[in-house]
Amino acid sequence: MSKLDILALYTKLSGFKVQVSANRLGCTSRFARVVHDRLIDVLDLHIATCRRAMSYERRARLEHRLSLEARLWDQYHDCLGDLECGSRAAYPWHLLDHVVRDPDLGGYRHPVAGVWCKGPIPEWMTVSCEHLDGLGAIIEAIAGETGLRFTVYLTSMSIGPEGPNGLDPDVYENPARAG
């Protein structure tokens, strides 16, 4: 990734953060606000990584001591690796429950039951755009423009037709993690 690519990614992520923050103001539920806040946190992490990468690159180019220059370039490449692979194997980013699918094995690991489930992730686990108060379109735009992907899975079947307002906040504020 070149210096211009990092700067472009930084600019796009900063713009998306502003967009998500503005969209959050129109949220109709605590549930949607929590998902918006999680996305803002992830965008903040990536923005900070872009800043660090640009700083390491600038400092490495100005450094005259070879040992320090090499360390700065190593740190720069670590930042690039984080940006390209989603930061230390946390990719795609799970905004709610961590439902990890494995297309090679044809299934997914259920984060609550802790068992391997054969087949695709059930449709009922994917939170629909109607419950995200416009965030679904922003998530798709982020994926299209930056390549960063996010999931919004909820293993609770109680979301129901009335939406997330009837959910116990503990269900979505403490996401299930695959283990």
Short mmCIF file of C-alpha atoms in Angstrom, two decimals:
data_model
loop_
_atom_site.label_atom_id
_atom_site.label_comp_id
_atom_site.label_asym_id
_atom_site.label_seq_id
_atom_site.Cartn_x
_atom_site.Cartn_y
_atom_site.Cartn_z
CA MET A 1 0.00 0.00 0.00
CA SER A 2 1.48 3.33 -1.02
CA LYS A 3 1.49 6.60 0.89
CA LEU A 4 -1.33 7.88 -1.32
CA ASP A 5 -3.37 4.73 -0.70
CA ILE A 6 -3.04 5.15 3.06
CA LEU A 7 -3.99 8.80 2.84
CA ALA A 8 -7.00 7.93 0.64
CA LEU A 9 -8.08 5.19 3.07
CA TYR A 10 -7.66 7.59 5.99
CA THR A 11 -9.81 10.17 4.21
CA LYS A 12 -12.53 7.65 3.33
CA LEU A 13 -12.65 6.19 6.83
CA SER A 14 -12.83 9.66 8.38
CA GLY A 15 -15.70 10.54 6.03
CA PHE A 16 -17.54 7.34 6.89
CA LYS A 17 -17.07 8.03 10.61
CA VAL A 18 -18.74 11.43 10.16
CA GLN A 19 -21.53 9.78 8.17
CA VAL A 20 -22.13 7.07 10.80
CA SER A 21 -22.05 9.68 13.59
CA ALA A 22 -24.61 11.82 11.76
CA ASN A 23 -26.80 8.79 11.04
CA ARG A 24 -26.66 7.81 14.73
CA LEU A 25 -28.55 10.99 15.61
CA GLY A 26 -31.64 9.56 13.87
CA CYS A 27 -31.57 6.19 15.61
CA THR A 28 -34.92 5.07 16.95
CA SER A 29 -33.63 2.41 19.37
CA ARG A 30 -30.89 1.75 21.87
CA PHE A 31 -30.06 -1.34 19.80
CA ALA A 32 -29.28 0.71 16.67
CA ARG A 33 -27.23 3.21 18.70
CA VAL A 34 -25.10 0.37 20.12
CA VAL A 35 -24.38 -1.00 16.63
CA HIS A 36 -23.55 2.52 15.38
CA ASP A 37 -21.20 3.05 18.35
CA ARG A 38 -19.41 -0.23 17.63
CA LEU A 39 -18.87 0.75 14.00
CA ILE A 40 -17.57 4.17 15.06
CA ASP A 41 -15.12 2.43 17.44
CA VAL A 42 -13.82 0.18 14.64
CA LEU A 43 -13.48 3.12 12.25
CA ASP A 44 -11.55 4.98 14.98
CA LEU A 45 -9.16 2.01 15.26
CA HIS A 46 -8.51 1.98 11.52
CA ILE A 47 -8.11 5.76 11.37
CA ALA A 48 -5.55 5.60 14.18
CA THR A 49 -3.71 2.80 12.36
CA CYS A 50 -3.55 4.96 9.21
CA ARG A 51 -2.17 7.85 11.25
CA ARG A 52 0.48 5.63 12.84
CA ALA A 53 1.48 4.20 9.45
CA MET A 54 1.90 7.67 7.96
CA SER A 55 3.91 8.76 11.00
CA TYR A 56 6.21 5.71 10.86
CA GLU A 57 6.78 6.21 7.15
CA ARG A 58 7.62 9.90 7.57
CA ARG A 59 9.96 9.22 10.49
CA ALA A 60 11.65 6.31 8.67
CA ARG A 61 12.38 8.47 5.64
CA LEU A 62 14.02 11.11 7.86
CA GLU A 63 15.95 8.71 10.10
CA HIS A 64 19.71 8.40 9.55
CA ARG A 65 20.40 5.57 12.01
CA LEU A 66 19.89 2.34 10.12
CA SER A 67 18.77 0.28 13.10
CA LEU A 68 16.05 2.78 14.06
CA GLU A 69 15.03 3.22 10.43
CA ALA A 70 14.57 -0.56 10.09
CA ARG A 71 12.41 -0.67 13.24
CA LEU A 72 10.26 2.19 11.94
CA TRP A 73 9.77 0.40 8.61
CA ASP A 74 8.82 -2.77 10.51
CA GLN A 75 6.22 -0.83 12.49
CA TYR A 76 4.96 0.74 9.26
CA HIS A 77 4.54 -2.71 7.67
CA ASP A 78 2.77 -3.98 10.81
CA CYS A 79 0.26 -1.16 10.38
CA LEU A 80 -0.21 -2.07 6.73
CA GLY A 81 -0.81 -5.68 7.71
CA ASP A 82 -3.43 -4.59 10.22
CA LEU A 83 -5.18 -2.51 7.58
CA GLU A 84 -5.05 -5.20 4.92
CA CYS A 85 -6.15 -8.19 6.99
CA GLY A 86 -8.50 -6.56 9.47
CA SER A 87 -6.21 -6.18 12.45
CA ARG A 88 -4.91 -9.35 14.02
CA ALA A 89 -7.40 -11.87 12.61
CA ALA A 90 -10.47 -9.89 13.70
CA TYR A 91 -11.80 -9.91 10.14
CA PRO A 92 -14.50 -9.47 9.17
CA TRP A 93 -15.39 -7.14 11.99
CA HIS A 94 -18.28 -8.46 14.06
CA LEU A 95 -20.43 -5.61 15.33
CA LEU A 96 -22.61 -7.96 17.39
CA ASP A 97 -22.28 -11.74 17.89
CA HIS A 98 -19.15 -13.38 16.51
CA VAL A 99 -20.54 -15.99 14.15
CA VAL A 100 -17.51 -17.32 12.31
CA ARG A 101 -18.16 -19.15 9.09
CA ASP A 102 -15.74 -21.48 7.36
CA PRO A 103 -16.58 -21.91 3.67
CA ASP A 104 -13.96 -24.66 3.32
CA LEU A 105 -15.79 -26.84 5.82
CA GLY A 106 -19.24 -25.67 4.76
CA GLY A 107 -20.53 -24.34 8.05
CA TYR A 108 -20.05 -22.05 11.00
CA ARG A 109 -19.27 -22.17 14.71
CA HIS A 110 -22.20 -21.15 16.90
CA PRO A 111 -20.86 -18.69 19.50
CA VAL A 112 -23.40 -19.51 22.23
CA ALA A 113 -23.70 -23.27 21.88
CA GLY A 114 -20.02 -23.65 21.03
CA VAL A 115 -20.77 -26.31 18.43
CA TRP A 116 -20.00 -26.65 14.77
CA CYS A 117 -23.09 -26.21 12.58
CA LYS A 118 -23.15 -27.54 9.05
CA GLY A 119 -24.60 -25.35 6.30
CA PRO A 120 -24.90 -21.61 5.80
CA ILE A 121 -25.49 -19.15 8.61
CA PRO A 122 -29.28 -19.00 9.07
CA GLU A 123 -31.01 -15.91 7.72
CA TRP A 124 -32.63 -15.24 11.10
CA MET A 125 -29.18 -14.59 12.63
CA THR A 126 -28.51 -11.67 10.29
CA VAL A 127 -29.95 -8.42 11.63
CA SER A 128 -31.94 -6.81 8.83
CA CYS A 129 -31.31 -3.26 7.65
CA GLU A 130 -34.72 -2.16 8.96
CA HIS A 131 -33.45 -2.65 12.53
CA LEU A 132 -30.22 -0.72 11.91
CA ASP A 133 -31.81 2.65 11.11
CA GLY A 134 -29.94 3.21 7.85
CA LEU A 135 -26.61 1.73 8.93
CA GLY A 136 -26.88 -1.21 6.51
CA ALA A 137 -26.40 1.04 3.47
CA ILE A 138 -23.38 2.71 5.09
CA ILE A 139 -21.82 -0.68 5.90
CA GLU A 140 -22.25 -1.71 2.24
CA ALA A 141 -20.67 1.56 1.08
CA ILE A 142 -17.70 1.06 3.40
CA ALA A 143 -17.17 -2.46 2.05
CA GLY A 144 -17.45 -1.23 -1.53
CA GLU A 145 -15.04 1.67 -1.16
CA THR A 146 -12.49 0.30 1.30
CA GLY A 147 -12.83 -3.48 1.23
CA LEU A 148 -13.47 -3.57 5.01
CA ARG A 149 -16.34 -5.90 5.82
CA PHE A 150 -18.60 -6.02 8.86
CA THR A 151 -21.12 -8.55 10.12
CA VAL A 152 -24.25 -7.87 12.15
CA TYR A 153 -25.28 -11.26 13.51
CA LEU A 154 -27.47 -11.79 16.54
CA THR A 155 -27.95 -15.34 17.79
CA SER A 156 -31.04 -14.41 19.81
CA MET A 157 -34.26 -15.38 18.03
CA SER A 158 -36.22 -12.89 20.13
CA ILE A 159 -35.70 -9.88 17.85
CA GLY A 160 -39.12 -10.64 16.31
CA PRO A 161 -41.31 -8.46 14.11
CA GLU A 162 -41.55 -5.68 16.71
CA GLY A 163 -37.84 -5.10 16.29
CA PRO A 164 -35.05 -4.78 18.81
CA ASN A 165 -36.96 -2.56 21.24
CA GLY A 166 -38.22 -5.61 23.14
CA LEU A 167 -34.76 -7.15 23.56
CA ASP A 168 -32.94 -7.22 26.85
CA PRO A 169 -29.98 -4.82 26.28
CA ASP A 170 -27.63 -7.46 27.71
CA VAL A 171 -28.27 -9.57 24.58
CA TYR A 172 -26.63 -7.05 22.25
CA GLU A 173 -24.40 -5.06 24.60
CA ASN A 174 -22.43 -8.21 25.52
CA PRO A 175 -22.01 -10.06 22.22
CA ALA A 176 -21.45 -13.79 22.08
CA ARG A 177 -17.92 -14.72 21.04
CA ALA A 178 -16.89 -17.90 19.30
CA GLY A 179 -14.55 -19.83 21.47
#
